[in-house]
CSV table of C-alpha atoms in Angstrom, one decimal:
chain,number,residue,atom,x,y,z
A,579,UNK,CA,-6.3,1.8,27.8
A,580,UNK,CA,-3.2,0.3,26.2
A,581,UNK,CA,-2.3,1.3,22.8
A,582,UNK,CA,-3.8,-0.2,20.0
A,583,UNK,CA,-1.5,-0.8,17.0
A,584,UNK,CA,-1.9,-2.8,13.5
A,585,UNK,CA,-0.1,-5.5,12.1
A,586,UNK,CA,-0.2,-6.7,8.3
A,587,UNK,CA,1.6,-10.3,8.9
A,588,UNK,CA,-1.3,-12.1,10.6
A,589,UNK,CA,-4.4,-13.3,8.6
A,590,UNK,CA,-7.0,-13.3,11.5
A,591,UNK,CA,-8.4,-10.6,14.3
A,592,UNK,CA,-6.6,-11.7,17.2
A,593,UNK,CA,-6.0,-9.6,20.1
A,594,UNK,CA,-2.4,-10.1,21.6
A,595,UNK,CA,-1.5,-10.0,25.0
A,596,UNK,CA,2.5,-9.1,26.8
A,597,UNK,CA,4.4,-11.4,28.5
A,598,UNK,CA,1.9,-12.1,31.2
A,599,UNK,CA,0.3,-15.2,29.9
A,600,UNK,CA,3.7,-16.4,29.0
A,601,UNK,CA,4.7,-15.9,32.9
A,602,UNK,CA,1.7,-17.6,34.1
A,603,UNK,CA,2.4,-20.8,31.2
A,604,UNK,CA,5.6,-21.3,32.5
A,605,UNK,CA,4.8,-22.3,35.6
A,606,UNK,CA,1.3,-23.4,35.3
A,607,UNK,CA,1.5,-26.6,37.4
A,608,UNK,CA,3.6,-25.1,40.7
A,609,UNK,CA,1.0,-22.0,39.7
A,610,UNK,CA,-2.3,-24.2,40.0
A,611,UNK,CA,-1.4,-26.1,43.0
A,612,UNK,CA,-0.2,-22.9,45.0
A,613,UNK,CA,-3.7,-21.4,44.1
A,614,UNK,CA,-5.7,-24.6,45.1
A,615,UNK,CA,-4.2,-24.8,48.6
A,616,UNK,CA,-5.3,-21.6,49.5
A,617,UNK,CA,-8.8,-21.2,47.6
A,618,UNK,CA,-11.3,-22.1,50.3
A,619,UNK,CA,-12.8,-25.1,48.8
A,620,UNK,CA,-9.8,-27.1,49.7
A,621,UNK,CA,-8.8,-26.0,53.1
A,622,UNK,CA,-8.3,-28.4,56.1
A,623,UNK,CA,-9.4,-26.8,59.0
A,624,UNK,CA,-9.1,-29.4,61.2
A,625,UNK,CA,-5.3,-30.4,60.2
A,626,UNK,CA,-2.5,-28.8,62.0
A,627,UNK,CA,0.0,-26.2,60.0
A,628,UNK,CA,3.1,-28.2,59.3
A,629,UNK,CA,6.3,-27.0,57.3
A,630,UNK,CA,4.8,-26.9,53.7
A,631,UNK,CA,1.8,-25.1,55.1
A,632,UNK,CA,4.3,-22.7,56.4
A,633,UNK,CA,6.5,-22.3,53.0
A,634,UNK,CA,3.5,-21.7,51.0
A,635,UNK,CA,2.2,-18.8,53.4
A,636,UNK,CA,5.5,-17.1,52.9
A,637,UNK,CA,4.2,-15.9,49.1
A,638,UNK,CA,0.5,-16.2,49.7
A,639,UNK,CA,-1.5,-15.7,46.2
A,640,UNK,CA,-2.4,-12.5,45.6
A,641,UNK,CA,-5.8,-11.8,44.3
A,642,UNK,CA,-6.2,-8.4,43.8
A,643,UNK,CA,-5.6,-6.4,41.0
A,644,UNK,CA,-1.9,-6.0,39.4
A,645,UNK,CA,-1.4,-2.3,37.5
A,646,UNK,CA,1.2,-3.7,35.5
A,647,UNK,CA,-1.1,-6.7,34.7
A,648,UNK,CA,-4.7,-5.5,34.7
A,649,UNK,CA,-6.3,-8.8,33.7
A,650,UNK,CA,-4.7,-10.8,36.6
A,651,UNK,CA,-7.9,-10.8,38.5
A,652,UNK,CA,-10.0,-11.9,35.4
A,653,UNK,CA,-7.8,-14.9,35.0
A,654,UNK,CA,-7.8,-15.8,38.7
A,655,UNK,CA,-11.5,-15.7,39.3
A,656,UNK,CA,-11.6,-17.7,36.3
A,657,UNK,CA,-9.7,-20.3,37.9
A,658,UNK,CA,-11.6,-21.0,40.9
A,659,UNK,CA,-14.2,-21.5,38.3
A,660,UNK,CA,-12.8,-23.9,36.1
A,661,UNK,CA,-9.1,-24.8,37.9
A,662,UNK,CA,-7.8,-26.3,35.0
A,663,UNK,CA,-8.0,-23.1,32.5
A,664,UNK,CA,-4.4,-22.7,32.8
A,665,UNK,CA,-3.4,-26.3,31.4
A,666,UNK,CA,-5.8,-25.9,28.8
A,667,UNK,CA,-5.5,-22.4,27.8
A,668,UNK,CA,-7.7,-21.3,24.7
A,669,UNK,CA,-6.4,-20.4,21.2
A,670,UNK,CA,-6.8,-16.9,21.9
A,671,UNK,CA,-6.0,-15.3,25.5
A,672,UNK,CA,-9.4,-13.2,24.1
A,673,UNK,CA,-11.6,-15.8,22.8
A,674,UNK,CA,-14.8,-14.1,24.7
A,675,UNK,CA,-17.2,-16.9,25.4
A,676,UNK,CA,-21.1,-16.5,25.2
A,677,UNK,CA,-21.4,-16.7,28.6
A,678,UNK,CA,-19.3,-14.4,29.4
A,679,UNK,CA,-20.0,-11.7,31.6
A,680,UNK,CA,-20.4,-8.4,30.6
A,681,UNK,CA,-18.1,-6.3,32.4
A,682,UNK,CA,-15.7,-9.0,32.3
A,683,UNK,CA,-15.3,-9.3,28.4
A,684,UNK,CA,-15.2,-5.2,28.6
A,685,UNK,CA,-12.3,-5.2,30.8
A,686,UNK,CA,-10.3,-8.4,28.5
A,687,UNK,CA,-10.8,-5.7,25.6
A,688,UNK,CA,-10.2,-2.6,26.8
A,689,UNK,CA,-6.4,-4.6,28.2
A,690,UNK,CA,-5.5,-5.8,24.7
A,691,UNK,CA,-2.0,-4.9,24.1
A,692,UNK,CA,-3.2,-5.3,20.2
A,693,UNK,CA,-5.2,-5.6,17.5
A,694,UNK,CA,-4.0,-7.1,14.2
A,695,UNK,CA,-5.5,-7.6,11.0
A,696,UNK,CA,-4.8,-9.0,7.8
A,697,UNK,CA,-3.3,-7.7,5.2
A,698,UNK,CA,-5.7,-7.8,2.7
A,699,UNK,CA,-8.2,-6.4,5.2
A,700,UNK,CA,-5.7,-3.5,5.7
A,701,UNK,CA,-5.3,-3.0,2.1
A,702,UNK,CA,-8.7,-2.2,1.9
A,703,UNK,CA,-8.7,0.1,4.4
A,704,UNK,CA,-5.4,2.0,3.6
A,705,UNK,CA,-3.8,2.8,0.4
A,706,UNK,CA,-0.3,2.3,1.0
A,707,UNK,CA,1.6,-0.8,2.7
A,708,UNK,CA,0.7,-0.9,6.8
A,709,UNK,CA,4.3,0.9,8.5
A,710,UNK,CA,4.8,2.0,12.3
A,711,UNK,CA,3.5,5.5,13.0
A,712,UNK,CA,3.8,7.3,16.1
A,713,UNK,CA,0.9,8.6,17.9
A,714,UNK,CA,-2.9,6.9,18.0
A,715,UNK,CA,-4.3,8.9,15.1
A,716,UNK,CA,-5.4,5.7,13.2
A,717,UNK,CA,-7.6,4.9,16.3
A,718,UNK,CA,-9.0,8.8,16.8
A,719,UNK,CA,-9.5,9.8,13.3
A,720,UNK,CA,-11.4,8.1,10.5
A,721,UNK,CA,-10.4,6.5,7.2
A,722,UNK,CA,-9.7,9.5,4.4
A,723,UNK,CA,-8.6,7.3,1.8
A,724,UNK,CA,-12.6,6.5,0.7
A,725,UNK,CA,-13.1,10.8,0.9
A,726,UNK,CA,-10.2,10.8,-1.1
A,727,UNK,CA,-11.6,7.7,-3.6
A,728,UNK,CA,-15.1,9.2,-3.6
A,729,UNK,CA,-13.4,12.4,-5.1
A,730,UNK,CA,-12.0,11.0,-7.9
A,731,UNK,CA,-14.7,8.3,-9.0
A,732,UNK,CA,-17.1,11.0,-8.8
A,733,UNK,CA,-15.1,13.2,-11.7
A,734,UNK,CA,-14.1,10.3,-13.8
A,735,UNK,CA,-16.6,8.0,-13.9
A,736,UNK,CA,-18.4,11.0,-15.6
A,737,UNK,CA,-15.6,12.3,-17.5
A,738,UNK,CA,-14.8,8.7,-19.3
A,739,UNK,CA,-18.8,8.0,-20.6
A,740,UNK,CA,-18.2,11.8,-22.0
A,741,UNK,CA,-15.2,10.7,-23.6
A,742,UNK,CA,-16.7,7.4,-25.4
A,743,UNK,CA,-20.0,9.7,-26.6
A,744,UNK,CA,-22.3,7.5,-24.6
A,745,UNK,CA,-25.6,9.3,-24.9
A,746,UNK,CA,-24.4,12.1,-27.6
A,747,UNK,CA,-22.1,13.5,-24.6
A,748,UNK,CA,-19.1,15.3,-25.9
A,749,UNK,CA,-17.2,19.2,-25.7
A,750,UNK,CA,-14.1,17.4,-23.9
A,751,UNK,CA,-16.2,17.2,-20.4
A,752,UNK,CA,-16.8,20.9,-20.0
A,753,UNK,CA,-20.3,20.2,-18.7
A,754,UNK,CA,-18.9,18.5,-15.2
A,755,UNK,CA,-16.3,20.9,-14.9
A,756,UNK,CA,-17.4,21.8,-11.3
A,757,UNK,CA,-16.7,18.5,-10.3
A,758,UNK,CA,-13.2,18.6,-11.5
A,759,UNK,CA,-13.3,21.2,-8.4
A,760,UNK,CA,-15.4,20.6,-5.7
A,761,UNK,CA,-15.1,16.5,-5.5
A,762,UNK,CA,-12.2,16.1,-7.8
A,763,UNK,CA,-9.8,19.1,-6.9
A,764,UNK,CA,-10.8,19.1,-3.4
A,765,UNK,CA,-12.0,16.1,-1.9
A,766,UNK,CA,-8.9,14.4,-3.2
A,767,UNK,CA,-6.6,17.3,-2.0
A,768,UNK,CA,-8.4,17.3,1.6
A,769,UNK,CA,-8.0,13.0,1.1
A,770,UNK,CA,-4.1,13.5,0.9
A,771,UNK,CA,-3.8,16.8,3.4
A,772,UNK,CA,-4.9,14.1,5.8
A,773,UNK,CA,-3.0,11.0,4.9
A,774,UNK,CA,0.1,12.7,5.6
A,775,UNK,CA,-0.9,13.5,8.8
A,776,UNK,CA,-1.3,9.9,9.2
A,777,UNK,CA,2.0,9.1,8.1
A,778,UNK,CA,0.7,7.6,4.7
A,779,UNK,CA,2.9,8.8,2.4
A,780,UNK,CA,2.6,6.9,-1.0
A,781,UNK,CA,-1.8,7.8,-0.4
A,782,UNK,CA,-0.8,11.6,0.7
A,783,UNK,CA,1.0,11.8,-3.0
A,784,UNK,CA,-1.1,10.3,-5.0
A,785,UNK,CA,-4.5,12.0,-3.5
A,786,UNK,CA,-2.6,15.7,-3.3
A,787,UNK,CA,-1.4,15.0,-7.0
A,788,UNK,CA,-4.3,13.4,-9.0
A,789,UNK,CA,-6.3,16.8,-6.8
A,790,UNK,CA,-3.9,19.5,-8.6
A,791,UNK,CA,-4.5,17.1,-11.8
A,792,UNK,CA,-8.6,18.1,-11.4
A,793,UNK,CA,-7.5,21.6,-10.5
A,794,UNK,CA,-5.6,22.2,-13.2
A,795,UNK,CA,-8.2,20.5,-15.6
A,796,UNK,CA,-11.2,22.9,-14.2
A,797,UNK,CA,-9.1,25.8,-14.7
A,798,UNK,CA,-7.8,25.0,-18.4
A,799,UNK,CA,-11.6,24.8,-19.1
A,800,UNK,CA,-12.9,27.3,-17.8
A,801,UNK,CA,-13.0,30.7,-19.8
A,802,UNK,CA,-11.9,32.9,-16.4
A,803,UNK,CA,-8.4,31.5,-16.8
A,804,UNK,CA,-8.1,32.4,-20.6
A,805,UNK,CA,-6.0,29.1,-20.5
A,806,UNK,CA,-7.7,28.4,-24.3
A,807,UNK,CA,-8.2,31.9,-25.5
A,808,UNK,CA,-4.6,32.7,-27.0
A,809,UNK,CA,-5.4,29.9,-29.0
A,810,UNK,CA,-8.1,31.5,-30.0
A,811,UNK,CA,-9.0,32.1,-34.0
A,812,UNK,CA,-11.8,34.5,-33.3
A,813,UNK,CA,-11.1,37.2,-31.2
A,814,UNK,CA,-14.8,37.3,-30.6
A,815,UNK,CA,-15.0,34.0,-29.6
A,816,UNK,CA,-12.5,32.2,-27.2
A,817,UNK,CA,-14.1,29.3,-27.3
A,818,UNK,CA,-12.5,28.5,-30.9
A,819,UNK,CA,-9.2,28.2,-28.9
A,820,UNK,CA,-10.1,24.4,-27.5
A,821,UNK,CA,-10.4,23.7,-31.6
A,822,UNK,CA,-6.9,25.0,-32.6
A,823,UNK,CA,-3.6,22.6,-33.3
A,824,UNK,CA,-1.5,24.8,-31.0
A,825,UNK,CA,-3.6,24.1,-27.6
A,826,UNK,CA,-4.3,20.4,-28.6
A,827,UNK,CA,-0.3,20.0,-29.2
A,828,UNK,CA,0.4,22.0,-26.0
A,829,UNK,CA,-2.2,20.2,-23.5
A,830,UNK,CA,-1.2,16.8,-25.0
A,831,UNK,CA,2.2,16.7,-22.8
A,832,UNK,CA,0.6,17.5,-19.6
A,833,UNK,CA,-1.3,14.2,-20.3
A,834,UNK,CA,1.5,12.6,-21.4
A,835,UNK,CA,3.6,13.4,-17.8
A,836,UNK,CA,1.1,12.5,-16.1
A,837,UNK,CA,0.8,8.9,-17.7
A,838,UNK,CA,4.4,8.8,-16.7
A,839,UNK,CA,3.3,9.7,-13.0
A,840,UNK,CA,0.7,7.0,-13.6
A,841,UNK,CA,3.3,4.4,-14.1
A,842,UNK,CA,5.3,5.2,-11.3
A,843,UNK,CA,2.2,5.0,-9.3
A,844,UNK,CA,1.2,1.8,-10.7
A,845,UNK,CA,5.1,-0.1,-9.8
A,846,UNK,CA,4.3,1.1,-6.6
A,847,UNK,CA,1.2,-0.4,-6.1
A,848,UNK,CA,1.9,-4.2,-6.9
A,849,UNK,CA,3.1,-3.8,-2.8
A,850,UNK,CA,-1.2,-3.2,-2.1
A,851,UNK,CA,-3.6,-5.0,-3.7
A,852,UNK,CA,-5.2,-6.3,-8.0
A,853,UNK,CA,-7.8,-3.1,-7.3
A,854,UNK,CA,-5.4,-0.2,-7.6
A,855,UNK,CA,-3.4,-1.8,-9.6
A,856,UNK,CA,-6.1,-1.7,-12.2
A,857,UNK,CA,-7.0,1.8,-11.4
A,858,UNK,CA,-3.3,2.7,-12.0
A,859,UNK,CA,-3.2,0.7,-15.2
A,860,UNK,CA,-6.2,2.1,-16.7
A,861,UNK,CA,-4.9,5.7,-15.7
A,862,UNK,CA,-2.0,5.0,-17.3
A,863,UNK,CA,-3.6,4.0,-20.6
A,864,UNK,CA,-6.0,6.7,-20.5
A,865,UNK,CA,-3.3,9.1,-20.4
A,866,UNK,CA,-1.4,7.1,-22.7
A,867,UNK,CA,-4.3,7.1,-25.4
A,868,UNK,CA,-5.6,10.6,-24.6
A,869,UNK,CA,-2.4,12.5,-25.5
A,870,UNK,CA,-2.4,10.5,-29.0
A,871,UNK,CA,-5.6,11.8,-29.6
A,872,UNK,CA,-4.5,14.8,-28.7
A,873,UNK,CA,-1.7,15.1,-30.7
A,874,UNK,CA,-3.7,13.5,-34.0
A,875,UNK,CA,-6.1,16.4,-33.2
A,876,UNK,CA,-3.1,19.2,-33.5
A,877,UNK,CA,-2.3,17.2,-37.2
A,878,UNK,CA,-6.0,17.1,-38.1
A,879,UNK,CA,-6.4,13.3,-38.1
A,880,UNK,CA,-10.0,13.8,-37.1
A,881,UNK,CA,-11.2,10.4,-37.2
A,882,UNK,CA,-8.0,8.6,-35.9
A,883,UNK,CA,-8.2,11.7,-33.0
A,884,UNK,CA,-12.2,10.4,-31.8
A,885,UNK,CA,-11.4,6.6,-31.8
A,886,UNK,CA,-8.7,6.7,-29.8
A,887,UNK,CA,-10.2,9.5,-27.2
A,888,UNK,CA,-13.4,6.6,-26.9
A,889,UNK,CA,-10.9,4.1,-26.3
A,890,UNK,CA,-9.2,6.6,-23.7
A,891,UNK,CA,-13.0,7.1,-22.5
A,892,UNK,CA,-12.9,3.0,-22.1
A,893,UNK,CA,-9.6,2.6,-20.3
A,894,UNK,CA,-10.6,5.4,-18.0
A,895,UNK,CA,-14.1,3.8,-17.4
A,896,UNK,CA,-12.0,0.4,-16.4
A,897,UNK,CA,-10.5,2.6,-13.7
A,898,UNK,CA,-13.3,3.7,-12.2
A,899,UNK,CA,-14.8,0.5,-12.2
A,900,UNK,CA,-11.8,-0.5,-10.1
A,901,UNK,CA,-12.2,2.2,-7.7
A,902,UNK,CA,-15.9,2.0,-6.9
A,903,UNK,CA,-15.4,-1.6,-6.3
A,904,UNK,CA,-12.6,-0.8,-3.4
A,905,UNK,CA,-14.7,2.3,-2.6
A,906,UNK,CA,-17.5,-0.3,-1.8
A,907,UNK,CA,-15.0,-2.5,0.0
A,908,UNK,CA,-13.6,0.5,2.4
A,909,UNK,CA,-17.2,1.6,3.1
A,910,UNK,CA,-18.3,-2.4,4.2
A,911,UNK,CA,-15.3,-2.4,6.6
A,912,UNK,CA,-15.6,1.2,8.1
A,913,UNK,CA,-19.0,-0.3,9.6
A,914,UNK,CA,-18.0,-3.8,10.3
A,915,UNK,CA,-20.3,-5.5,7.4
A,916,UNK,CA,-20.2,-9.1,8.4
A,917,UNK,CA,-19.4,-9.6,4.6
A,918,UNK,CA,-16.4,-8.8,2.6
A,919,UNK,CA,-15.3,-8.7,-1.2
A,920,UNK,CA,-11.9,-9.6,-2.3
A,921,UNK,CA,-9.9,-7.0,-3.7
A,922,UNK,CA,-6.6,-9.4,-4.8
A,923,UNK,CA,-4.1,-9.0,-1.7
A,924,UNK,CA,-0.5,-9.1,-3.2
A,925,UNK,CA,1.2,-7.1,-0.7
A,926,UNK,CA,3.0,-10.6,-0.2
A,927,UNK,CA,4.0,-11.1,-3.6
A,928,UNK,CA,7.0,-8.5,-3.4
A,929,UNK,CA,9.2,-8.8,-0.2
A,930,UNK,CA,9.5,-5.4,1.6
A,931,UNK,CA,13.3,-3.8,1.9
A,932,UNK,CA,13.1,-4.0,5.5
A,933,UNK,CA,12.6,-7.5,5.6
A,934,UNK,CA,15.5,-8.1,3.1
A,935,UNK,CA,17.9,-6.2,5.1
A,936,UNK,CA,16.6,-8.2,8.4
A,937,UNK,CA,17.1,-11.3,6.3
A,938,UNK,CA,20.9,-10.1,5.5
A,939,UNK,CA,21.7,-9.3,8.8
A,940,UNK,CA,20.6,-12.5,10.2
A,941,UNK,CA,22.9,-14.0,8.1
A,942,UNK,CA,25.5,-12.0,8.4
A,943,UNK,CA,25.5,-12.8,12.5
C-alpha cells in the first residue's frame, strides 16, 4: 500500500494520485484511438492488414496490470466501458461512483499516493502546525493529543469551580488532589511521551510540562512531601503551614513562571486554531490572577486575596471551557462523525518561516 501522508494547504479530502494520470492526459486522444482499434468491438475481420494496421501492432496496448502503476487496469477496463472517460476525466481521479464495484473502489483506495485534509480539520486533530515526519506512525497509532486534553480538563475544570467557592467548595483544591496525579500528572505526561514520538514537538512540551505542573501541585499538597510543614506555626499541626505568609509568598512565583510559560505557549498558538488560543489565554490569566492572590495572602489582604482567586477560578473555568469544546471536536473526528464544530482555523493568518524563505529564494532566482 503506498504511503499515506497529510497535507494542511488543501480545504477538501481528496486523494492524489503520481504522474500517471498526467501521462495518460497528455496524450489522451492518440491514447483513445490506439485503444479503440484493438478493443474487439471495433475490429474488421473481414479487411485486410495494411501499413497502419501494422504500425499500431508494433506497441499493442497492454492490459495487464503495471507494478509501477497499479490502477492501469482499473482505468482501462473503465474505458471499454465508457471510451470517452479519458476526455472527460472527473474532478477527482478517486471520485468513487455509487455504482461502483466493490473490489474496484478497494483497489482505487488502497493506490492513493495521498490523503490530504484541511487545515482546520488537522488542527483539530493535532496540536501543533501539520510538518513532514518520517515513518507512518500517524497512520499506525492513534491521536494522544485528546488523552493528553482529557487529562487536564479533568483536573481543572474541578480545580477552577473550587477556586470561585461554587457550592461552599474551598481548602485551595486539596479534595481532587488525586486527580492532579492520575489524570493530570499522568495522562498529560503519557499525552506528551507520545507526541514526541510522533514528531509533535510544540504538543510533546506543552503536555510533558503542564503534567510536571499537576505533579508538582499534588505533591505541594500532600502532607508526605512536607512541602507546607516548615511553614508550619504548630508543630502539631502541619496543616497551619498552607495558612502562613512565607508559603503563600514562596508558591506565588511558581505561579507566576508558569503564567510566563503560558504566554509563550499562547504566541505560539495563533499558528493553530481560536480554541487553544483561549485555553492559553485563560491559563495565562489564571496564573496571572492567582499569584496576586497569592501574594495579597502573604500581606494579609484577605478580602482583596479571595476576589481575585474567584476571578482566577473564572479565567481558569474559561479555559476549560475551551478545551472540552476541542476535546469534543477531536473525539467527533477520530470516528468520522458526519458532523463537525468549528474551532476558528488561523493557522493561515501567520505565514510559516518556511514559506517565507521559499518566497525569498524565488525571488532571489
Amino acid at each position: 500500500m503506498s504511503q499515506f501522508y497529510l497535507c494542511s494547504k488543501n480545504h477538501s479530502v481528496v486523494g492524489q494520485m503520481d504522474t500517471y494520470l498526467g501521462f495518460h492526459r497528455d496524450g489522451d486522444t492518440n491514447h483513445c484511438k490506439h485503444r479503440d482499434n484493438h478493443h474487439p468491438s471495433h475490429r474488421h475481420h473481414n479487411k485486410t492488414p495494411n501499413a497502419d494496421d501494422h504500425n499500431l501492432n508494433e506497441k499493442p496496448f497492454s492490459t495487464t496490470l503495471n507494478p509501477a502503476f497499479p490502477s492501469d487496469q482499473n482505468l482501462s477496463e473503465e474505458s471499454t466501458r465508457r471510451p470517452n472517460c479519458l476526455n472527460n476525466p472527473p474532478t477527482s481521479p478517486y471520485h468513487l461512483d455509487c455504482d461502483l464495484p466493490s473490489d474496484e473502489a478497494l483497489n482505487k483506495i488502497k493506490t492513493a499516493n495521498s490523503v490530504t485534509i484541511s487545515p482546520e480539520l488537522f488542527e483539530k486533530i493535532y496540536l501543533n502546525p501539520q510538518k513532514e515526519v518520517k515513518g507512518e506512525l500517524r497512520q499506525t497509532f492513534g491521536n494522544p493529543t485528546p488523552l493528553a486534553l482529557l487529562g487536564f480538563l479533568l483536573s481543572l475544570s474541578p480545580l477552577s469551580c473550587e477556586l470561585m467557592g461554587w457550592r461552599g467548595a474551598g481548602g485551595d483544591g486539596i479534595a481532587t488532589v488525586g486527580t492532579y496525579y492520575f489524570f493530570g500528572g499522568f495522562l498529560m505526561s503519557l499525552g506528551g511521551i507520545l507526541e514526541f514520538f510522533l514528531g509533535n514537538t510544540f504538543s510533546f512540551v506543552v503536555f510533558c510540562s503542564f503534567g510536571g505542573f499537576w505533579f508538582t501541585l499534588g505533591a505541594t499538597l500532600t502532607p508526605a512531601f512536607n512541602a507546607y510543614g516548615e511553614y508550619a506555626t504548630d508543630p502539631n499541626n502541619v496543616a497551619t503551614g498552607l495558612t502562613s505568609p512565607g508559603f503563600h509568598a514562596s508558591f506565588g512565583f511558581f505561579l507566576l513562571f508558569m503564567g510566563l510559560l503560558s504566554l509563550i505557549y499562547l504566541i505560539c498558538a495563533l499558528r493553530t486554531n481560536l480554541a487553544f488560543v483561549a485555553i492559553f489565554f485563560g491559563l495565562l490569566m489564571t496564573f496571572a490572577v492567582l499569584t496576586a492572590s497569592y501574594w495579597h495572602l502573604a500581606a494579609r489582604h484577605l478580602v482583596m486575596a479571595q476576589k481575585l482567586q474567584v476571578v482566577a477560578g473564572a479565567f481558569g473555568f474559561m479555559a476549560v471551557m475551551a478545551g472540552w469544546w476541542i476535546f469534543f471536536a477531536q473525539m467527533l473526528a477520530s470516528v468520522d462523525f458526519p458532523y463537525e464544530i468549528p474551532v476558528g482555523d488561523i493557522s493561515h493568518l501567520i505565514t510559516p518561516l518556511s514559506e517565507r524563505i521559499k518566497q525569498k529564494e524565488c525571488f532571489s532566482a
